[in-house]
CSV table of C-alpha atoms in Angstrom, one decimal:
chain,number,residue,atom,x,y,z
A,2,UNK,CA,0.0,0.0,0.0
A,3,UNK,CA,1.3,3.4,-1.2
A,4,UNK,CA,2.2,6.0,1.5
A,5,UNK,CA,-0.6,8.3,0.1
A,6,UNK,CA,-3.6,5.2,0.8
A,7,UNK,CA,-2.1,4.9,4.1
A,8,UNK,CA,-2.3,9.0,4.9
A,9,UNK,CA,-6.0,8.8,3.4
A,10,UNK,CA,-7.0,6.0,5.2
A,11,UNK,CA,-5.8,7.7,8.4
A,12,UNK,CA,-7.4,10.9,7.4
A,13,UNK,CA,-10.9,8.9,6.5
A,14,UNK,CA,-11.1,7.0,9.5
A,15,UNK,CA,-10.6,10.0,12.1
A,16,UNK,CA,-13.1,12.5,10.0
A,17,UNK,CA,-10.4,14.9,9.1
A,18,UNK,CA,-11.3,16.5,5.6
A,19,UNK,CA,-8.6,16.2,3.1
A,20,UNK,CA,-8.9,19.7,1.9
A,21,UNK,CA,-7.2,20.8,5.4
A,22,UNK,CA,-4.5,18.6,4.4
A,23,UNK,CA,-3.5,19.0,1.0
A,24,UNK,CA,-4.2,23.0,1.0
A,25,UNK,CA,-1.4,23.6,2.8
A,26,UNK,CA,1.3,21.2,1.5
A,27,UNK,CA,0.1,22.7,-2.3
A,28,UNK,CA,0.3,26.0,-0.9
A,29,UNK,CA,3.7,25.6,0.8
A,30,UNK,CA,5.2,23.4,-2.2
A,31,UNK,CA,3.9,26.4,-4.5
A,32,UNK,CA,6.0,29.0,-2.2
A,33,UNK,CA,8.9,26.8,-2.0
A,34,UNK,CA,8.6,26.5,-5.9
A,35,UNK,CA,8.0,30.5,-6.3
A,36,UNK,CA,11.2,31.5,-4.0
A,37,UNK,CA,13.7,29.3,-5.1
A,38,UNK,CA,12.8,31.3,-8.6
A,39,UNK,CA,13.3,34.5,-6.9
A,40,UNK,CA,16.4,33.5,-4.9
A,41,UNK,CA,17.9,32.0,-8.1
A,42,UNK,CA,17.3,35.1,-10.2
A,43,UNK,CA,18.9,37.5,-7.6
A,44,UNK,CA,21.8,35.3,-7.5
A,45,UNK,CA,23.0,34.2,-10.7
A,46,UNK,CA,22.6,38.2,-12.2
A,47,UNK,CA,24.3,39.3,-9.5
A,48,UNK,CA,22.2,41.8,-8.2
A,49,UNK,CA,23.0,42.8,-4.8
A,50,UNK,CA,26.8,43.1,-5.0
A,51,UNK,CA,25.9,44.8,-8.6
A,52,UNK,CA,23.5,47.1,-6.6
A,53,UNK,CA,26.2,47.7,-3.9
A,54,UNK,CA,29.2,48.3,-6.7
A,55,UNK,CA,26.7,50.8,-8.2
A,56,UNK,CA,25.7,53.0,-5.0
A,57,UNK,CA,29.8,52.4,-4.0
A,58,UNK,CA,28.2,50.7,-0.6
A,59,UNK,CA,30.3,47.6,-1.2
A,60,UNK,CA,31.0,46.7,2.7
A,61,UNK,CA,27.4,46.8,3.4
A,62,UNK,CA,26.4,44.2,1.4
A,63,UNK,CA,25.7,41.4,4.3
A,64,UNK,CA,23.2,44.4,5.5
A,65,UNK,CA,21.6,44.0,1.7
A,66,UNK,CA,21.2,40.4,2.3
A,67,UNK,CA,19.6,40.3,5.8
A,68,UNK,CA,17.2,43.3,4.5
A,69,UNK,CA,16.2,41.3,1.9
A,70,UNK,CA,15.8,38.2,3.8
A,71,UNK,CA,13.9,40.2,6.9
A,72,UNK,CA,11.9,41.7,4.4
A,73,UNK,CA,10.6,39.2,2.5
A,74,UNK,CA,9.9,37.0,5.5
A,75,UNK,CA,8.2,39.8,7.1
A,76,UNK,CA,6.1,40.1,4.1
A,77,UNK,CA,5.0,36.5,3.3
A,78,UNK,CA,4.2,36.6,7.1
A,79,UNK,CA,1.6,39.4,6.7
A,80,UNK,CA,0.3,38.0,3.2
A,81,UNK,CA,-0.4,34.1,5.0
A,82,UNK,CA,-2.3,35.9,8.2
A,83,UNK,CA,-4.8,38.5,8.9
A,84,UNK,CA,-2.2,40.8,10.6
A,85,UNK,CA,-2.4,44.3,9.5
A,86,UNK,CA,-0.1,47.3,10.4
A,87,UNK,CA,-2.1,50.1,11.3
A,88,UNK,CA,0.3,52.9,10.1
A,89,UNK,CA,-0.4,56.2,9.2
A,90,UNK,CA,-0.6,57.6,5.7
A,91,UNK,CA,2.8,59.0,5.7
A,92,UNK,CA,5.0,56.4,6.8
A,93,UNK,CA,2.6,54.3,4.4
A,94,UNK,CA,3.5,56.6,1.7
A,95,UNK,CA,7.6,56.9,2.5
A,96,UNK,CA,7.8,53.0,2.5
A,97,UNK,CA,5.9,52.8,-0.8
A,98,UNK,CA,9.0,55.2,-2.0
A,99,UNK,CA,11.2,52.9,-1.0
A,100,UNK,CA,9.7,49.8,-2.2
A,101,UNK,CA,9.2,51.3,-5.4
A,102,UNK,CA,12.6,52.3,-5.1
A,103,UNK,CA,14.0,49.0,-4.9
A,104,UNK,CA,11.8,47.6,-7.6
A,105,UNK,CA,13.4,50.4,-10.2
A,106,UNK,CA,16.5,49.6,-9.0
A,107,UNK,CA,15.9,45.8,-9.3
A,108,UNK,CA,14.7,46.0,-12.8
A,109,UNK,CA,17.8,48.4,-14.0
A,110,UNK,CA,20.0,46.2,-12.6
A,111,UNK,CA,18.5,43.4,-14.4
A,112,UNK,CA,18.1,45.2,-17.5
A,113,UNK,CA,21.9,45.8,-17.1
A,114,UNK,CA,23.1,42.7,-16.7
A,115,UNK,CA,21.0,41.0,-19.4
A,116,UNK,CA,22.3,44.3,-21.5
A,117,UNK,CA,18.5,44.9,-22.7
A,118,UNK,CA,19.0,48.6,-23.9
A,119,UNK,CA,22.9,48.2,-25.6
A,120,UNK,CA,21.1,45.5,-27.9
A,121,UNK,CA,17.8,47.3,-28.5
A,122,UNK,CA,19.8,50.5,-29.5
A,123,UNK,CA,21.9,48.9,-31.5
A,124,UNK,CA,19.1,46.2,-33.5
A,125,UNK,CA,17.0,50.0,-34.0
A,126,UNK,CA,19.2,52.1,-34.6
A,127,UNK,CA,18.3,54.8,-32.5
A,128,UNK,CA,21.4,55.9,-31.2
A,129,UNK,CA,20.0,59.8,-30.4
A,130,UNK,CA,17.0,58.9,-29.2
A,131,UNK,CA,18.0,56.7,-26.1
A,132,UNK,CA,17.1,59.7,-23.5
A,133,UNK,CA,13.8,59.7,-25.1
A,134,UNK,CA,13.2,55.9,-24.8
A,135,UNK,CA,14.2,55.9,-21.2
A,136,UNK,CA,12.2,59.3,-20.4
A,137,UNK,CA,9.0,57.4,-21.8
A,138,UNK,CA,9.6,54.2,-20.0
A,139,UNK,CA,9.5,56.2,-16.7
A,140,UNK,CA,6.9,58.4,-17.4
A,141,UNK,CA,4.5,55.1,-18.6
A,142,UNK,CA,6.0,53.6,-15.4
A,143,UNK,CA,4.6,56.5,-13.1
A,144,UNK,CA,1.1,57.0,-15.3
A,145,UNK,CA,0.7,53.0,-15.1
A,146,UNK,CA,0.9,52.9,-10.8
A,147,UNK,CA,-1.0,56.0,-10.4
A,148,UNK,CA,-3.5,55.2,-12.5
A,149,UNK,CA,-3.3,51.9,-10.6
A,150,UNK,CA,-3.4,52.8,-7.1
A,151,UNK,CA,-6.0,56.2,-7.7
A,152,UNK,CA,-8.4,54.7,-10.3
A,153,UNK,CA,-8.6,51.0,-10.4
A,154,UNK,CA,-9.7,50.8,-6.4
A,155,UNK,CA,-12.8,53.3,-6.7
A,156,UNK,CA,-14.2,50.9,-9.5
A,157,UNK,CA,-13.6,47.3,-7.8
């Protein structure tokens, strides 16, 4: 008999509802499955010690590390309960700065790294129109989250 019969059998016998059992060990193999993505991608590009080389912060890269590991323990924490931080709407707004700090500064280090904008001016030919290109793709950034965070929540 297969480990699984065994576990159901169990399960069956003492009136325990499966759902209560597999939820979780989908849920947690999903998370495993999700972070070992993330973890892999900010290793093998490099981006903290890139990030640190680029901000000349080189010696506080182990603080880098813990951040990110306190902070995105902290995070899947508050997403798994019903927890909420009641903080007031400045702090709320200075630490969505930062976050969307470190998200802009995530995705130009990886566009560095995988040399995105080199090859695109290159294949295009667009040589003096690079400011331009980057201008727009902050701007769209910026109109994209407001229009996210000021719009789309009055019509849900």
């Amino acid at each position: 008999m297969s480990i699984l019969k065994i576990i159901v059998k169990i399960i069956s016998n003492e009136g325990i509802s499966m759902q209560y059992i597999l939820v979780p060990i989908i849920g947690l193999a999903n998370g495993i499955i999700v972070g070992s993505g993330i973890v892999a991608l900010i290793t093998l590009l490099d981006i903290v010690p890139r990030l640190a080389q680029l901000t000349k912060t080189y010696r506080y890269i182990r603080e880098y590390e813990y951040i990110l590991i306190i902070g995105s323990t902290i995070a899947a924490f508050l997403s798994l309960t019903r927890l909420s931080l009641h903080l007031g709407f400045v702090l709320v707004v200075i630490i969505g700065f930062f976050n969307g700090f470190f998200i802009g500064m995530l995705a130009s280090a990886l566009a560095e790294v995988m040399n995105v904008i080199p090859v695109i001016v290159r294949r295009f030919k667009i040589d003096g129109y690079v400011i331009y290109i980057l201008y727009s793709l902050v701007l769209g950034k910026v109109i994209g989250s407001l229009i996210h965070w000021i719009f789309l929540p009055k019509i849900r």
